[in-house]
Amino acid sequence: MSKKITFLTLFLWLTAVTFPVIAQQKADTTYTFRFVPQKDMFYVPWNGNDTELARLLECIESNKATILDGKLPLYVDGYCNSLGSETENLATAKIRANRVKSELIIRAEIKEENFITRNHATEGDFVTVRMTVPIKETAATDADTEARRKAEAERLAAEKRAEQERLAEEQRKAEEARPNTLADTPSETKITNDYHLSLRANLLRWATLTPDLGLEWRICPSWGIAVNGSWTSWSWSDKDRRYALWEVAPEVRYYMGEKKAWYLGAMFKAGQFNYKLSETGKQGDLMGGGITTGYQLRLNKALDLDFNLGLGYLNADYEKYEVIDGVRVRRGNETKDWWGPINAGVTLVWKIGASRAH
């Protein structure tokens, strides 16, 4: 998966404390895999997941015949409580559980029917796999596991409260500083008669059933700051085919000529995608940027038509997958680099904040 996201999550979770290992006279029967809050990707090398996976695979191998006979099921519980609603949390918990099961199906050569799965919108961001290997201390082990989950939930709640307090303090300081900034430049907004705020819609993206909207602020006749965003999510063939993505693209523009119709700019683009148009799907993220150029054709006082093209570089990190019996099975990761066109548009521009008519 994306090296950028991995780096960010490792930085944010550098101080995280891993679950204690519960030792018995036999192999442990409960295994915990950690997930980044609000994310559903299963990062095996991250936060001790590789060690936990190795322990679980060793235990499965020791009991494989019993597991395949259906006498020793693997109990998989997915947890998520970092999203905004119970529905979102349950959906993400389900995806997390399926990703862990996919890893076990591939590595241990077991089947979907060997699992019993439950999903929860509580407690934290992790998945547990439990094998009820008969031992006398089973009840104590379950109690220890429950206490461990509660401790983790309390720790995450404390971190969330601290983050909310930090953001509130930053917002308060920003609001205190804003009046001073405005007071220092009382006449700046009166210097030019050509600044305005525009609402933008890329008609080419809408034609591909990809809603696209943006804003542009013309600071002065020669300079503008724009940002466009796109989002879509389609599925068909009983959800076996998928087309989904989101992108955001901020841009700085310099307008040239007497009419300020031609422009050059610099763009940054980032987003995520999930395409499954055949038997193999691709899901990952993209990031890049480049230069843009275009021409704005004036239609009337309030409307322009913006013809634009962007050239530059894009990097895509993604995983390939197949869906087998309703379970998404990973088939490896790939990275692609692209040099060439990265953006194109025929964009309708509505000037909603022009200071005065020309």
Short mmCIF file of C-alpha atoms in Angstrom, two decimals:
data_model
loop_
_atom_site.label_atom_id
_atom_site.label_comp_id
_atom_site.label_asym_id
_atom_site.label_seq_id
_atom_site.Cartn_x
_atom_site.Cartn_y
_atom_site.Cartn_z
CA MET A 1 0.00 0.00 0.00
CA SER A 2 0.99 3.63 -0.22
CA LYS A 3 4.38 4.46 1.26
CA LYS A 4 3.00 7.93 2.08
CA ILE A 5 0.13 6.63 4.19
CA THR A 6 2.38 4.09 5.93
CA PHE A 7 4.86 6.81 6.87
CA LEU A 8 2.11 9.05 8.24
CA THR A 9 0.48 6.32 10.30
CA LEU A 10 3.81 5.16 11.75
CA PHE A 11 4.48 8.75 12.84
CA LEU A 12 1.07 9.14 14.48
CA TRP A 13 1.25 5.77 16.24
CA LEU A 14 4.90 5.89 17.30
CA THR A 15 3.92 5.96 20.96
CA ALA A 16 1.17 3.32 20.77
CA VAL A 17 1.35 0.46 23.23
CA THR A 18 0.77 -3.02 21.82
CA PHE A 19 -1.50 -5.53 23.46
CA PRO A 20 0.25 -7.72 26.06
CA VAL A 21 0.86 -11.30 25.07
CA ILE A 22 -1.26 -13.72 27.09
CA ALA A 23 0.80 -16.83 27.73
CA GLN A 24 -0.61 -20.24 28.60
CA GLN A 25 0.88 -23.66 29.00
CA LYS A 26 -0.13 -24.22 25.36
CA ALA A 27 -0.08 -21.77 22.40
CA ASP A 28 -2.12 -18.57 22.87
CA THR A 29 -5.62 -18.81 21.44
CA THR A 30 -6.37 -15.08 20.88
CA TYR A 31 -4.52 -12.95 18.32
CA THR A 32 -4.99 -9.21 17.79
CA PHE A 33 -4.27 -7.21 14.64
CA ARG A 34 -4.13 -3.41 14.81
CA PHE A 35 -5.62 -1.01 12.24
CA VAL A 36 -5.10 2.70 11.63
CA PRO A 37 -8.18 4.69 12.84
CA GLN A 38 -10.68 5.39 10.02
CA LYS A 39 -8.73 3.08 7.63
CA ASP A 40 -9.55 -0.46 6.53
CA MET A 41 -6.20 -1.57 5.03
CA PHE A 42 -4.39 -4.44 6.80
CA TYR A 43 -0.71 -3.43 7.15
CA VAL A 44 1.07 -6.68 8.02
CA PRO A 45 4.51 -5.18 8.89
CA TRP A 46 2.98 -2.45 11.08
CA ASN A 47 2.63 -2.19 14.87
CA GLY A 48 3.47 -5.83 15.63
CA ASN A 49 0.95 -7.34 13.18
CA ASP A 50 3.68 -9.42 11.50
CA THR A 51 4.67 -11.05 14.81
CA GLU A 52 1.04 -11.75 15.71
CA LEU A 53 0.38 -13.19 12.25
CA ALA A 54 3.39 -15.52 12.52
CA ARG A 55 2.12 -16.79 15.90
CA LEU A 56 -1.37 -17.37 14.49
CA LEU A 57 -0.08 -19.20 11.40
CA GLU A 58 2.00 -21.47 13.62
CA CYS A 59 -1.05 -22.30 15.72
CA ILE A 60 -3.19 -22.94 12.62
CA GLU A 61 -0.53 -25.26 11.20
CA SER A 62 -0.50 -27.25 14.45
CA ASN A 63 -4.28 -27.68 14.35
CA LYS A 64 -4.90 -27.59 10.60
CA ALA A 65 -6.51 -31.00 10.26
CA THR A 66 -9.00 -30.21 13.03
CA ILE A 67 -9.73 -26.79 11.51
CA LEU A 68 -10.37 -28.17 8.01
CA ASP A 69 -12.67 -30.84 9.50
CA GLY A 70 -14.78 -28.04 10.95
CA LYS A 71 -14.16 -29.10 14.56
CA LEU A 72 -12.05 -26.05 15.45
CA PRO A 73 -13.49 -22.85 13.93
CA LEU A 74 -11.61 -19.55 13.93
CA TYR A 75 -13.67 -16.80 15.59
CA VAL A 76 -12.99 -13.47 13.84
CA ASP A 77 -14.23 -10.23 15.46
CA GLY A 78 -13.84 -6.93 13.61
CA TYR A 79 -13.92 -3.67 15.59
CA CYS A 80 -14.18 0.00 14.58
CA ASN A 81 -15.29 3.07 16.55
CA SER A 82 -13.31 5.88 14.86
CA LEU A 83 -15.93 6.89 12.25
CA GLY A 84 -18.97 9.10 12.56
CA SER A 85 -21.84 6.62 12.65
CA GLU A 86 -22.59 3.06 13.71
CA THR A 87 -23.31 2.08 10.09
CA GLU A 88 -19.90 3.33 8.91
CA ASN A 89 -18.14 1.66 11.85
CA LEU A 90 -19.82 -1.70 11.19
CA ALA A 91 -19.04 -1.52 7.46
CA THR A 92 -15.36 -0.77 8.14
CA ALA A 93 -15.17 -3.49 10.81
CA LYS A 94 -16.51 -5.98 8.26
CA ILE A 95 -13.91 -4.97 5.65
CA ARG A 96 -11.12 -5.25 8.25
CA ALA A 97 -12.25 -8.74 9.26
CA ASN A 98 -12.41 -9.82 5.61
CA ARG A 99 -8.88 -8.54 4.96
CA VAL A 100 -7.49 -10.57 7.87
CA LYS A 101 -9.39 -13.64 6.70
CA SER A 102 -8.08 -13.17 3.14
CA GLU A 103 -4.52 -13.15 4.48
CA LEU A 104 -5.14 -16.39 6.38
CA ILE A 105 -6.87 -18.06 3.41
CA ILE A 106 -3.85 -17.34 1.22
CA ARG A 107 -1.08 -18.13 3.69
CA ALA A 108 -2.59 -21.02 5.68
CA GLU A 109 -4.63 -22.54 2.84
CA ILE A 110 -7.85 -22.69 4.82
CA LYS A 111 -11.38 -21.83 3.68
CA GLU A 112 -14.09 -19.27 4.36
CA GLU A 113 -16.26 -21.90 6.06
CA ASN A 114 -13.56 -22.36 8.70
CA PHE A 115 -14.38 -18.87 10.10
CA ILE A 116 -17.16 -17.53 12.33
CA THR A 117 -17.27 -13.77 11.93
CA ARG A 118 -18.80 -10.98 14.00
CA ASN A 119 -18.42 -7.21 13.62
CA HIS A 120 -18.69 -4.49 16.28
CA ALA A 121 -18.97 -0.69 16.26
CA THR A 122 -17.27 -0.41 19.65
CA GLU A 123 -14.04 -0.57 21.63
CA GLY A 124 -11.29 0.35 19.11
CA ASP A 125 -9.67 -0.25 15.74
CA PHE A 126 -8.53 -3.86 15.58
CA VAL A 127 -9.46 -7.41 14.59
CA THR A 128 -9.17 -10.43 16.87
CA VAL A 129 -8.89 -14.06 15.80
CA ARG A 130 -9.70 -16.61 18.49
CA MET A 131 -9.17 -20.38 18.42
CA THR A 132 -10.85 -22.25 21.23
CA VAL A 133 -8.09 -24.76 21.83
CA PRO A 134 -9.20 -26.71 24.96
CA ILE A 135 -7.30 -25.54 28.04
CA LYS A 136 -8.37 -25.23 31.65
CA GLU A 137 -7.69 -21.54 31.78
CA THR A 138 -10.09 -20.66 28.90
CA ALA A 139 -12.41 -18.60 31.08
CA ALA A 140 -9.50 -16.66 32.52
CA THR A 141 -8.10 -16.09 29.03
CA ASP A 142 -11.43 -14.63 27.84
CA ALA A 143 -11.53 -12.35 30.88
CA ASP A 144 -8.00 -11.15 30.20
CA THR A 145 -8.88 -10.48 26.57
CA GLU A 146 -11.93 -8.44 27.57
CA ALA A 147 -9.88 -6.40 30.06
CA ARG A 148 -7.27 -5.82 27.40
CA ARG A 149 -9.88 -4.54 24.94
CA LYS A 150 -11.35 -2.15 27.53
CA ALA A 151 -7.89 -0.78 28.34
CA GLU A 152 -7.22 -0.17 24.66
CA ALA A 153 -10.59 1.56 24.22
CA GLU A 154 -9.87 3.88 27.17
CA ARG A 155 -6.45 4.75 25.77
CA LEU A 156 -7.89 5.58 22.34
CA ALA A 157 -10.64 7.70 23.91
CA ALA A 158 -8.04 9.69 25.86
CA GLU A 159 -6.01 10.28 22.71
CA LYS A 160 -9.13 11.42 20.85
CA ARG A 161 -10.05 13.90 23.60
CA ALA A 162 -6.50 15.30 23.61
CA GLU A 163 -6.60 15.76 19.83
CA GLN A 164 -9.97 17.54 20.01
CA GLU A 165 -8.66 19.88 22.68
CA ARG A 166 -5.58 20.65 20.59
CA LEU A 167 -7.68 21.45 17.49
CA ALA A 168 -10.02 23.65 19.53
CA GLU A 169 -7.05 25.59 20.93
CA GLU A 170 -5.59 26.10 17.43
CA GLN A 171 -8.96 27.33 16.15
CA ARG A 172 -9.28 29.74 19.05
CA LYS A 173 -5.83 31.21 18.39
CA ALA A 174 -6.60 31.54 14.68
CA GLU A 175 -9.84 33.40 15.42
CA GLU A 176 -8.02 35.73 17.79
CA ALA A 177 -5.37 36.51 15.17
CA ARG A 178 -7.78 37.05 12.27
CA PRO A 179 -9.17 40.48 13.32
CA ASN A 180 -5.62 41.80 13.74
CA THR A 181 -4.68 40.68 10.23
CA LEU A 182 -7.72 42.35 8.75
CA ALA A 183 -7.06 45.52 10.69
CA ASP A 184 -3.53 45.75 9.31
CA THR A 185 -4.79 45.79 5.71
CA PRO A 186 -8.08 47.70 5.69
CA SER A 187 -7.77 48.97 2.14
CA GLU A 188 -6.38 45.94 0.30
CA THR A 189 -9.78 44.69 -0.86
CA LYS A 190 -10.46 48.08 -2.46
CA ILE A 191 -7.33 48.22 -4.63
CA THR A 192 -8.57 46.04 -7.50
CA ASN A 193 -11.87 45.94 -9.34
CA ASP A 194 -11.32 42.42 -10.81
CA TYR A 195 -11.35 40.02 -7.90
CA HIS A 196 -14.20 37.57 -7.50
CA LEU A 197 -15.15 34.14 -6.23
CA SER A 198 -16.14 31.54 -8.84
CA LEU A 199 -17.97 28.21 -8.63
CA ARG A 200 -16.57 25.66 -11.11
CA ALA A 201 -17.92 22.42 -12.62
CA ASN A 202 -15.82 20.30 -14.99
CA LEU A 203 -18.32 19.15 -17.63
CA LEU A 204 -15.98 16.40 -18.89
CA ARG A 205 -15.96 14.72 -15.46
CA TRP A 206 -19.73 15.02 -15.13
CA ALA A 207 -20.07 13.35 -18.57
CA THR A 208 -18.27 10.28 -17.13
CA LEU A 209 -20.72 10.20 -14.17
CA THR A 210 -18.03 11.62 -11.89
CA PRO A 211 -19.40 14.66 -10.00
CA ASP A 212 -16.81 17.47 -9.96
CA LEU A 213 -17.03 20.86 -8.24
CA GLY A 214 -14.51 23.54 -7.35
CA LEU A 215 -13.87 27.11 -6.29
CA GLU A 216 -11.50 29.79 -7.57
CA TRP A 217 -10.56 33.04 -5.86
CA ARG A 218 -9.17 35.73 -8.18
CA ILE A 219 -6.93 37.60 -5.78
CA CYS A 220 -6.21 40.23 -8.44
CA PRO A 221 -6.54 40.38 -12.25
CA SER A 222 -3.35 38.34 -12.75
CA TRP A 223 -3.47 35.74 -9.97
CA GLY A 224 -5.98 33.12 -8.88
CA ILE A 225 -6.13 30.21 -6.43
CA ALA A 226 -8.40 27.28 -7.35
CA VAL A 227 -9.29 23.89 -5.91
CA ASN A 228 -11.36 21.19 -7.59
CA GLY A 229 -12.69 17.97 -6.12
CA SER A 230 -14.22 14.86 -7.69
CA TRP A 231 -16.02 11.89 -6.15
CA THR A 232 -17.95 8.91 -7.47
CA SER A 233 -18.90 5.41 -6.37
CA TRP A 234 -20.60 2.94 -8.72
CA SER A 235 -21.08 -0.82 -8.53
CA TRP A 236 -22.94 -3.30 -10.71
CA SER A 237 -23.16 -7.05 -11.57
CA ASP A 238 -24.31 -7.76 -8.01
CA LYS A 239 -21.42 -5.60 -6.71
CA ASP A 240 -18.83 -7.71 -8.53
CA ARG A 241 -17.86 -4.71 -10.68
CA ARG A 242 -16.74 -1.44 -9.13
CA TYR A 243 -15.81 2.10 -10.19
CA ALA A 244 -15.05 4.49 -7.34
CA LEU A 245 -12.64 7.33 -6.75
CA TRP A 246 -12.10 10.65 -5.08
CA GLU A 247 -9.60 13.36 -6.03
CA VAL A 248 -8.70 16.84 -4.83
CA ALA A 249 -6.55 19.20 -6.92
CA PRO A 250 -5.45 22.64 -5.61
CA GLU A 251 -3.95 24.98 -8.21
CA VAL A 252 -2.26 28.41 -8.47
CA ARG A 253 -2.79 30.33 -11.73
CA TYR A 254 -1.17 33.33 -13.44
CA TYR A 255 -3.41 35.08 -16.00
CA MET A 256 -1.76 36.79 -19.00
CA GLY A 257 -2.64 39.20 -21.78
CA GLU A 258 -4.77 42.28 -21.92
CA LYS A 259 -8.01 40.39 -21.34
CA LYS A 260 -6.47 38.02 -18.74
CA ALA A 261 -8.00 35.05 -20.55
CA TRP A 262 -4.90 32.85 -21.07
CA TYR A 263 -3.19 31.41 -18.01
CA LEU A 264 -0.40 29.17 -16.74
CA GLY A 265 -0.56 27.35 -13.42
CA ALA A 266 0.87 24.78 -11.04
CA MET A 267 -1.30 21.92 -9.74
CA PHE A 268 -1.04 19.28 -7.01
CA LYS A 269 -3.33 16.25 -7.14
CA ALA A 270 -4.09 13.51 -4.58
CA GLY A 271 -6.79 10.88 -4.23
CA GLN A 272 -7.79 7.24 -3.96
CA PHE A 273 -9.42 4.81 -6.37
CA ASN A 274 -11.06 1.36 -6.53
CA TYR A 275 -11.55 -0.11 -10.01
CA LYS A 276 -12.84 -3.62 -10.69
CA LEU A 277 -13.87 -3.76 -14.33
CA SER A 278 -12.74 -7.38 -14.83
CA GLU A 279 -11.90 -10.37 -12.64
CA THR A 280 -9.05 -8.46 -10.97
CA GLY A 281 -9.64 -5.22 -9.07
CA LYS A 282 -7.21 -2.44 -8.19
CA GLN A 283 -7.49 -0.30 -5.07
CA GLY A 284 -5.01 2.29 -3.86
CA ASP A 285 -4.07 5.94 -3.85
CA LEU A 286 -2.48 8.42 -6.23
CA MET A 287 -0.43 11.56 -5.83
CA GLY A 288 1.37 13.93 -8.19
CA GLY A 289 1.30 17.30 -9.85
CA GLY A 290 2.43 19.37 -12.79
CA ILE A 291 1.84 22.50 -14.86
CA THR A 292 -1.50 23.60 -16.29
CA THR A 293 -2.51 25.89 -19.10
CA GLY A 294 -5.83 27.06 -20.44
CA TYR A 295 -8.11 29.72 -21.84
CA GLN A 296 -11.28 31.21 -20.36
CA LEU A 297 -13.96 32.13 -22.90
CA ARG A 298 -16.36 34.75 -21.59
CA LEU A 299 -20.02 33.84 -22.20
CA ASN A 300 -21.66 36.72 -20.34
CA LYS A 301 -21.16 38.88 -17.26
CA ALA A 302 -21.48 35.92 -14.86
CA LEU A 303 -20.41 32.86 -16.89
CA ASP A 304 -17.14 31.71 -18.47
CA LEU A 305 -16.11 28.48 -20.17
CA ASP A 306 -12.65 27.31 -19.08
CA PHE A 307 -10.68 25.02 -21.44
CA ASN A 308 -7.72 23.55 -19.53
CA LEU A 309 -5.04 20.87 -19.73
CA GLY A 310 -2.50 19.65 -17.15
CA LEU A 311 0.81 17.88 -17.83
CA GLY A 312 3.02 16.34 -15.17
CA TYR A 313 3.64 13.26 -13.01
CA LEU A 314 1.40 10.84 -11.10
CA ASN A 315 2.36 7.99 -8.78
CA ALA A 316 -0.16 5.25 -7.98
CA ASP A 317 0.33 2.70 -5.18
CA TYR A 318 -2.34 0.01 -5.22
CA GLU A 319 -3.18 -3.57 -4.33
CA LYS A 320 -4.67 -6.08 -6.78
CA TYR A 321 -7.51 -8.28 -5.54
CA GLU A 322 -10.14 -10.81 -6.52
CA VAL A 323 -13.46 -11.56 -4.87
CA ILE A 324 -13.89 -15.23 -3.98
CA ASP A 325 -17.12 -16.36 -2.28
CA GLY A 326 -17.78 -12.80 -1.21
CA VAL A 327 -14.31 -12.41 0.34
CA ARG A 328 -11.80 -9.97 -1.11
CA VAL A 329 -8.54 -11.85 -1.65
CA ARG A 330 -5.37 -9.80 -2.14
CA ARG A 331 -3.21 -10.71 -5.11
CA GLY A 332 -0.21 -8.45 -4.50
CA ASN A 333 0.79 -4.78 -4.57
CA GLU A 334 2.04 -2.66 -7.47
CA THR A 335 3.36 0.86 -8.03
CA LYS A 336 2.92 2.80 -11.28
CA ASP A 337 4.54 6.06 -12.37
CA TRP A 338 2.97 8.18 -15.11
CA TRP A 339 4.39 11.14 -17.03
CA GLY A 340 2.02 12.94 -19.37
CA PRO A 341 -1.50 14.41 -19.24
CA ILE A 342 -2.82 14.38 -15.67
CA ASN A 343 -5.86 16.62 -16.03
CA ALA A 344 -8.22 17.94 -18.71
CA GLY A 345 -11.39 19.90 -18.52
CA VAL A 346 -14.11 21.92 -20.15
CA THR A 347 -15.25 23.76 -17.06
CA LEU A 348 -18.28 25.99 -16.60
CA VAL A 349 -17.33 28.94 -14.37
CA TRP A 350 -19.95 30.96 -12.49
CA LYS A 351 -18.63 34.21 -10.98
CA ILE A 352 -20.65 34.57 -7.80
CA GLY A 353 -18.58 37.31 -6.10
CA ALA A 354 -17.57 39.87 -8.73
CA SER A 355 -16.95 43.23 -7.07
CA ARG A 356 -18.22 45.27 -9.99
CA ALA A 357 -19.09 44.88 -13.69
CA HIS A 358 -16.46 45.65 -16.36
#
